[in-house]
mmCIF file of C-alpha atoms in Angstrom:
data_model
loop_
_atom_site.group_PDB
_atom_site.id
_atom_site.type_symbol
_atom_site.label_atom_id
_atom_site.label_comp_id
_atom_site.label_asym_id
_atom_site.label_seq_id
_atom_site.Cartn_x
_atom_site.Cartn_y
_atom_site.Cartn_z
ATOM 1 C CA MET F 1 12.073 21.837 3.049
ATOM 2 C CA SER F 2 9.736 24.560 4.194
ATOM 3 C CA GLN F 3 8.928 25.018 7.840
ATOM 4 C CA GLN F 4 6.221 22.824 9.306
ATOM 5 C CA ARG F 5 2.847 24.498 8.953
ATOM 6 C CA ARG F 6 0.338 24.753 11.778
ATOM 7 C CA PRO F 7 -3.361 24.597 10.948
ATOM 8 C CA VAL F 8 -6.147 26.260 12.878
ATOM 9 C CA GLY F 9 -6.235 24.878 16.418
ATOM 10 C CA GLY F 10 -2.484 25.008 16.949
ATOM 11 C CA LYS F 11 -1.714 21.360 16.168
ATOM 12 C CA ALA F 12 1.198 20.749 13.828
ATOM 13 C CA GLU F 13 0.441 18.939 10.591
ATOM 14 C CA VAL F 14 1.924 15.475 10.425
ATOM 15 C CA ASN F 15 2.357 12.728 7.872
ATOM 16 C CA ARG F 16 -0.609 10.384 8.168
ATOM 17 C CA ALA F 17 -1.212 6.724 7.429
ATOM 18 C CA VAL F 18 -4.511 4.859 7.276
ATOM 19 C CA VAL F 19 -4.587 1.063 7.295
ATOM 20 C CA VAL F 20 -7.897 -0.554 6.301
ATOM 21 C CA SER F 21 -7.836 -4.294 6.897
ATOM 22 C CA VAL F 22 -10.724 -6.685 6.295
ATOM 23 C CA ALA F 23 -9.944 -9.993 8.004
ATOM 24 C CA GLU F 24 -13.429 -11.265 8.830
ATOM 25 C CA PHE F 25 -16.585 -10.923 6.757
ATOM 26 C CA TYR F 26 -20.185 -10.593 7.843
ATOM 27 C CA PRO F 27 -22.203 -13.786 8.372
ATOM 28 C CA GLY F 28 -23.674 -14.893 5.080
ATOM 29 C CA VAL F 29 -20.965 -13.273 2.941
ATOM 30 C CA LYS F 30 -19.438 -15.981 0.781
ATOM 31 C CA MET F 31 -15.840 -14.896 1.244
ATOM 32 C CA GLY F 32 -13.304 -16.668 3.392
ATOM 33 C CA ASN F 33 -11.777 -14.954 6.394
ATOM 34 C CA ARG F 34 -8.196 -13.810 5.855
ATOM 35 C CA ALA F 35 -5.767 -15.316 8.322
ATOM 36 C CA GLY F 36 -2.733 -13.063 8.533
ATOM 37 C CA ALA F 37 -4.467 -9.753 7.762
ATOM 38 C CA LYS F 38 -4.458 -8.717 11.435
ATOM 39 C CA ARG F 39 -0.768 -9.544 11.650
ATOM 40 C CA ASP F 40 -0.079 -7.279 8.665
ATOM 41 C CA ALA F 41 -2.071 -4.435 10.214
ATOM 42 C CA LYS F 42 -0.333 -4.721 13.576
ATOM 43 C CA ARG F 43 3.097 -4.661 12.005
ATOM 44 C CA LEU F 44 2.284 -1.730 9.750
ATOM 45 C CA HIS F 45 0.989 0.243 12.735
ATOM 46 C CA SER F 46 4.174 -0.396 14.695
ATOM 47 C CA THR F 47 6.397 0.298 11.706
ATOM 48 C CA LEU F 48 4.866 3.563 10.637
ATOM 49 C CA SER F 49 4.326 4.875 14.167
ATOM 50 C CA ARG F 50 7.980 4.445 15.089
ATOM 51 C CA ARG F 51 8.972 6.559 12.109
ATOM 52 C CA GLY F 52 6.656 9.452 12.867
ATOM 53 C CA PHE F 53 3.471 8.708 10.971
ATOM 54 C CA LYS F 54 0.208 9.241 12.784
ATOM 55 C CA VAL F 55 -1.371 5.859 12.065
ATOM 56 C CA GLU F 56 -5.024 4.851 12.222
ATOM 57 C CA LEU F 57 -6.123 1.222 11.947
ATOM 58 C CA HIS F 58 -9.612 0.359 10.717
ATOM 59 C CA SER F 59 -10.742 -3.254 10.814
ATOM 60 C CA ASP F 60 -13.589 -5.026 9.035
ATOM 61 C CA LEU F 61 -15.369 -1.958 7.665
ATOM 62 C CA SER F 62 -18.326 -2.260 5.303
ATOM 63 C CA GLY F 63 -18.050 -0.956 1.750
ATOM 64 C CA ALA F 64 -19.961 2.221 2.625
ATOM 65 C CA GLU F 65 -17.771 2.794 5.685
ATOM 66 C CA ILE F 66 -14.612 2.522 3.585
ATOM 67 C CA TYR F 67 -15.904 5.127 1.140
ATOM 68 C CA GLU F 68 -16.911 7.415 4.010
ATOM 69 C CA LEU F 69 -13.536 7.019 5.711
ATOM 70 C CA PHE F 70 -11.463 7.927 2.659
ATOM 71 C CA GLU F 71 -13.685 10.811 1.659
ATOM 72 C CA LYS F 72 -13.085 12.237 5.136
ATOM 73 C CA GLU F 73 -9.341 11.481 5.090
ATOM 74 C CA SER F 74 -8.925 13.239 1.748
ATOM 75 C CA ARG F 75 -10.012 16.517 3.365
ATOM 76 C CA ARG F 76 -7.819 16.345 6.454
ATOM 77 C CA PRO F 77 -4.534 18.295 6.674
ATOM 78 C CA VAL F 78 -1.297 16.425 6.044
ATOM 79 C CA LYS F 79 2.297 17.621 6.246
ATOM 80 C CA ASP F 80 4.028 16.023 3.252
ATOM 81 C CA CYS F 81 2.720 12.514 2.723
ATOM 82 C CA PHE F 82 -0.491 10.524 3.062
ATOM 83 C CA LEU F 83 -0.083 6.742 2.969
ATOM 84 C CA ALA F 84 -2.980 4.290 2.739
ATOM 85 C CA VAL F 85 -3.092 0.513 2.887
ATOM 86 C CA LEU F 86 -6.163 -1.411 1.739
ATOM 87 C CA SER F 87 -6.139 -5.124 2.491
ATOM 88 C CA SER F 88 -9.060 -7.392 1.597
ATOM 89 C CA HIS F 89 -10.351 -9.790 -1.010
ATOM 90 C CA GLY F 90 -10.570 -8.055 -4.368
ATOM 91 C CA GLU F 91 -11.082 -8.037 -8.106
ATOM 92 C CA GLU F 92 -9.662 -5.989 -11.000
ATOM 93 C CA ASP F 93 -10.558 -2.477 -9.813
ATOM 94 C CA CYS F 94 -12.062 -3.085 -6.396
ATOM 95 C CA VAL F 95 -11.610 -4.460 -2.913
ATOM 96 C CA PHE F 96 -14.472 -5.800 -0.836
ATOM 97 C CA GLY F 97 -15.863 -4.460 2.409
ATOM 98 C CA ALA F 98 -16.696 -6.809 5.268
ATOM 99 C CA ASP F 99 -20.297 -6.808 4.010
ATOM 100 C CA GLY F 100 -19.161 -8.158 0.621
ATOM 101 C CA LYS F 101 -19.871 -4.870 -1.169
ATOM 102 C CA PRO F 102 -17.289 -3.775 -3.775
ATOM 103 C CA VAL F 103 -15.226 -0.647 -3.123
ATOM 104 C CA ARG F 104 -14.061 0.866 -6.416
ATOM 105 C CA LEU F 105 -10.446 1.972 -6.153
ATOM 106 C CA SER F 106 -10.926 4.587 -8.868
ATOM 107 C CA ARG F 107 -13.499 6.295 -6.629
ATOM 108 C CA ILE F 108 -11.132 6.180 -3.634
ATOM 109 C CA PHE F 109 -8.320 7.710 -5.693
ATOM 110 C CA ALA F 110 -10.634 10.434 -7.034
ATOM 111 C CA TYR F 111 -11.357 11.684 -3.507
ATOM 112 C CA PHE F 112 -7.722 12.811 -3.265
ATOM 113 C CA ASP F 113 -7.860 14.952 -6.396
ATOM 114 C CA ASN F 114 -8.656 18.078 -4.400
ATOM 115 C CA GLU F 115 -7.117 21.315 -3.202
ATOM 116 C CA CYS F 116 -6.352 19.986 0.278
ATOM 117 C CA MET F 117 -4.154 17.213 -1.155
ATOM 118 C CA GLU F 118 -2.610 19.283 -3.932
ATOM 119 C CA ASN F 119 1.195 18.978 -3.974
ATOM 120 C CA LYS F 120 1.111 16.294 -1.269
ATOM 121 C CA ALA F 121 2.575 12.864 -1.874
ATOM 122 C CA LYS F 122 -0.135 10.194 -1.831
ATOM 123 C CA VAL F 123 0.902 6.535 -1.636
ATOM 124 C CA PHE F 124 -1.506 3.581 -1.775
ATOM 125 C CA LEU F 125 -0.595 -0.048 -1.087
ATOM 126 C CA ILE F 126 -3.251 -2.530 -2.246
ATOM 127 C CA GLN F 127 -3.122 -6.066 -0.839
ATOM 128 C CA ALA F 128 -5.895 -7.870 -2.707
ATOM 129 C CA CYS F 129 -6.469 -10.273 -5.558
ATOM 130 C CA ARG F 130 -7.161 -8.737 -8.972
ATOM 131 C CA GLY F 131 -8.389 -11.929 -10.599
ATOM 132 C CA ASP F 132 -8.121 -15.701 -10.361
ATOM 133 C CA ALA F 133 -4.992 -16.383 -12.427
ATOM 134 C CA LEU F 134 -1.846 -17.693 -10.763
ATOM 135 C CA ASP F 135 1.656 -16.652 -11.782
ATOM 136 C CA ASP F 136 3.943 -19.508 -12.836
ATOM 137 C CA GLY F 137 6.920 -17.155 -12.926
ATOM 138 C CA VAL F 138 7.119 -16.729 -16.709
ATOM 139 C CA GLU F 139 8.993 -13.466 -17.157
ATOM 140 C CA VAL F 140 7.379 -12.373 -20.442
ATOM 141 C CA ASP F 141 3.867 -12.715 -18.965
ATOM 142 C CA SER F 142 4.772 -10.656 -15.901
ATOM 143 C CA ALA F 143 6.259 -7.901 -18.049
ATOM 144 C CA GLY F 144 3.144 -7.701 -20.215
ATOM 145 C CA ASP F 145 0.810 -7.488 -17.258
ATOM 146 C CA ALA F 146 2.840 -4.733 -15.631
ATOM 147 C CA THR F 147 2.541 -2.645 -18.808
ATOM 148 C CA ASP F 148 -1.234 -3.122 -18.930
ATOM 149 C CA CYS F 149 -1.470 -2.040 -15.313
ATOM 150 C CA SER F 150 0.549 1.121 -15.851
ATOM 151 C CA PHE F 151 -1.561 2.438 -18.729
ATOM 152 C CA SER F 152 -5.113 1.169 -18.247
ATOM 153 C CA LEU F 153 -5.422 2.472 -14.686
ATOM 154 C CA HIS F 154 -3.319 5.606 -15.022
ATOM 155 C CA LEU F 155 -6.118 8.082 -15.648
ATOM 156 C CA SER F 156 -7.993 7.319 -12.414
ATOM 157 C CA VAL F 157 -4.976 8.241 -10.277
ATOM 158 C CA PRO F 158 -4.430 11.922 -9.295
ATOM 159 C CA ALA F 159 -1.150 13.758 -9.792
ATOM 160 C CA ASP F 160 1.550 13.169 -7.177
ATOM 161 C CA THR F 161 0.130 9.736 -6.401
ATOM 162 C CA ALA F 162 1.779 6.324 -6.443
ATOM 163 C CA VAL F 163 -0.095 3.035 -6.213
ATOM 164 C CA MET F 164 1.584 -0.292 -5.483
ATOM 165 C CA TYR F 165 -0.560 -3.359 -6.073
ATOM 166 C CA ALA F 166 0.404 -6.735 -4.654
ATOM 167 C CA THR F 167 -0.215 -8.280 -8.070
ATOM 168 C CA PRO F 168 -0.934 -7.336 -11.732
ATOM 169 C CA PRO F 169 -4.452 -7.210 -13.229
ATOM 170 C CA GLY F 170 -6.054 -10.636 -13.461
ATOM 171 C CA TYR F 171 -3.845 -12.348 -10.885
ATOM 172 C CA GLY F 172 -4.274 -13.551 -7.314
ATOM 173 C CA ALA F 173 -2.311 -12.246 -4.320
ATOM 174 C CA PHE F 174 -0.969 -14.497 -1.586
ATOM 175 C CA MET F 175 -1.775 -14.480 2.129
ATOM 176 C CA SER F 176 -0.828 -16.837 4.951
ATOM 177 C CA PRO F 177 -1.330 -16.878 8.738
ATOM 178 C CA LEU F 178 2.029 -15.095 8.967
ATOM 179 C CA GLY F 179 0.722 -12.239 6.815
ATOM 180 C CA SER F 180 0.820 -11.317 3.142
ATOM 181 C CA VAL F 181 4.051 -11.772 1.235
ATOM 182 C CA PHE F 182 3.603 -8.256 -0.215
ATOM 183 C CA LEU F 183 3.152 -6.241 2.990
ATOM 184 C CA GLN F 184 5.485 -8.347 5.121
ATOM 185 C CA THR F 185 8.233 -8.039 2.495
ATOM 186 C CA PHE F 186 7.547 -4.308 2.313
ATOM 187 C CA CYS F 187 8.299 -4.003 6.029
ATOM 188 C CA THR F 188 11.248 -6.395 5.969
ATOM 189 C CA LEU F 189 12.896 -4.576 3.087
ATOM 190 C CA LEU F 190 12.564 -1.188 4.725
ATOM 191 C CA GLU F 191 14.144 -2.386 7.952
ATOM 192 C CA ASP F 192 17.456 -2.540 6.118
ATOM 193 C CA GLU F 193 19.421 0.689 6.595
ATOM 194 C CA ALA F 194 20.677 0.391 3.033
ATOM 195 C CA HIS F 195 17.162 1.140 1.770
ATOM 196 C CA GLN F 196 16.147 3.875 4.180
ATOM 197 C CA ASN F 197 17.008 6.848 1.971
ATOM 198 C CA LEU F 198 15.995 5.461 -1.418
ATOM 199 C CA GLU F 199 13.681 7.520 -3.590
ATOM 200 C CA LEU F 200 10.193 5.990 -3.692
ATOM 201 C CA THR F 201 10.333 4.562 -7.216
ATOM 202 C CA ARG F 202 13.640 2.844 -6.475
ATOM 203 C CA LEU F 203 12.233 1.560 -3.202
ATOM 204 C CA MET F 204 9.246 0.015 -4.951
ATOM 205 C CA THR F 205 11.500 -1.524 -7.586
ATOM 206 C CA ARG F 206 13.447 -3.256 -4.828
ATOM 207 C CA LEU F 207 10.166 -4.456 -3.331
ATOM 208 C CA SER F 208 9.041 -5.909 -6.663
ATOM 209 C CA HIS F 209 12.364 -7.680 -7.111
ATOM 210 C CA ARG F 210 12.325 -9.136 -3.606
ATOM 211 C CA VAL F 211 8.791 -10.512 -3.943
ATOM 212 C CA ALA F 212 9.248 -11.765 -7.514
ATOM 213 C CA TYR F 213 12.561 -13.537 -6.988
ATOM 214 C CA THR F 214 12.551 -14.740 -3.382
ATOM 215 C CA PHE F 215 8.930 -15.824 -2.840
ATOM 216 C CA GLN F 216 7.481 -19.115 -4.028
ATOM 217 C CA ALA F 217 4.232 -20.552 -2.715
ATOM 218 C CA LYS F 218 4.197 -23.979 -1.083
ATOM 219 C CA GLY F 219 1.503 -26.606 -0.769
ATOM 220 C CA ARG F 220 -0.263 -29.123 -3.006
ATOM 221 C CA GLU F 221 -2.445 -26.642 -4.926
ATOM 222 C CA LEU F 222 -0.310 -23.495 -4.938
ATOM 223 C CA GLY F 223 3.201 -24.932 -4.824
ATOM 224 C CA GLY F 224 5.621 -23.171 -7.146
ATOM 225 C CA LYS F 225 3.360 -20.197 -7.854
ATOM 226 C CA LYS F 226 4.885 -16.705 -7.775
ATOM 227 C CA GLU F 227 3.770 -13.134 -7.198
ATOM 228 C CA MET F 228 4.808 -9.964 -9.012
ATOM 229 C CA PRO F 229 3.762 -6.570 -7.566
ATOM 230 C CA CYS F 230 2.604 -3.853 -9.936
ATOM 231 C CA PHE F 231 3.644 -0.204 -9.517
ATOM 232 C CA LEU F 232 1.674 2.697 -10.988
ATOM 233 C CA THR F 233 2.908 6.261 -10.567
ATOM 234 C CA ARG F 234 1.807 9.770 -11.461
ATOM 235 C CA LEU F 235 4.453 11.432 -9.322
ATOM 236 C CA THR F 236 5.771 14.727 -10.682
ATOM 237 C CA ARG F 237 8.804 14.932 -8.425
ATOM 238 C CA GLU F 238 11.089 12.718 -6.409
ATOM 239 C CA VAL F 239 9.617 11.434 -3.156
ATOM 240 C CA PHE F 240 11.771 10.287 -0.263
ATOM 241 C CA LEU F 241 10.119 8.416 2.579
ATOM 242 C CA SER F 242 12.672 9.595 5.107
ATOM 243 C CA SER F 243 12.861 12.115 7.911
ATOM 244 C CA GLU F 244 14.064 15.658 7.277
ATOM 245 C CA SER F 245 17.247 15.101 9.292
ATOM 246 C CA GLU F 246 18.086 12.026 7.217
ATOM 247 C CA ARG F 247 17.399 13.968 4.044
ATOM 248 C CA ALA F 248 19.541 16.989 4.998
ATOM 249 C CA GLY F 249 21.973 17.991 2.298
ATOM 250 C CA LYS F 250 20.379 15.865 -0.429
ATOM 251 C CA ALA F 251 18.449 16.940 -3.520
ATOM 252 C CA GLU F 252 15.062 18.553 -2.941
ATOM 253 C CA GLY F 253 12.030 16.319 -2.854
ATOM 254 C CA ILE F 254 9.017 15.612 -0.721
ATOM 255 C CA SER F 255 10.322 14.448 2.625
ATOM 256 C CA ALA F 256 8.150 12.076 4.587
ATOM 257 C CA THR F 257 8.762 9.669 7.419
ATOM 258 C CA LEU F 258 10.825 6.560 6.857
ATOM 259 C CA LEU F 259 8.976 3.245 6.808
ATOM 260 C CA VAL F 260 10.754 0.522 8.764
ATOM 261 C CA GLY F 261 9.780 -3.060 9.575
ATOM 262 C CA THR F 262 10.834 -5.412 12.352
ATOM 263 C CA GLU F 263 10.437 -9.017 11.210
ATOM 264 C CA SER F 264 12.418 -11.212 8.862
ATOM 265 C CA THR F 265 10.895 -12.903 5.843
ATOM 266 C CA ARG F 266 9.704 -16.394 6.788
ATOM 267 C CA THR F 267 8.615 -19.461 4.888
ATOM 268 C CA ARG F 268 4.880 -19.292 4.284
ATOM 269 C CA THR F 269 2.180 -21.716 3.240
ATOM 270 C CA PRO F 270 -0.088 -19.176 1.574
ATOM 271 C CA SER F 271 -3.628 -19.004 0.388
ATOM 272 C CA ILE F 272 -5.209 -16.608 -2.075
ATOM 273 C CA SER F 273 -6.327 -13.303 -0.570
#
């Protein structure tokens, strides 16, 4: 790992994380508020901060504000890794701002295809519905959807970027007052020391397995429904979300800060988010 660079102004570059969470929508917007979104954001802030990320939380931004934020973030210096979380209601290729305006993910990703972010690891976690379908846990259907996700959206994602969606195209994602099964499981999984030095693709595979095989929705309408995250990658090298000291002596790769959570997985009565 090369020495840490220092940009103009004398401040050392750091790994950065941006969490955009829409929990409450503007009056008149016909979208339900998202109980649990604030809990996700708070935990992510604590998790990432403890491991060395400089974390910024942004709550209930409009569609235009989300575009403006990410355009700005794509031009800011970063050490090795930029991590973004977008949590809101959504559809196939968009999430919604607090004003109900769609934010196209392909446009967000395109901002990071620039010289400033060249050769930096870029990781996006998307907690949002991508349709109205519900997963009954049929393995062949999940496998087919994951393949569609990997190829149909691949071209909008820059090199050295990984995107983890809470759910495949066409399906709903679950949220409860305790938080989303996707982001809460993400934190819970990474609290385990056994996972702290896994390469990113292996880490996301473990996340998919944990959500797919240990979560099952409860309640009269959603009882028995499942969720299967969808991983899309254009990484050109191995990425390890661990500190340099933890990575010492191992194969070369992008070294970032380890992501660790603090809470255990709990039984949830979810809604669609």
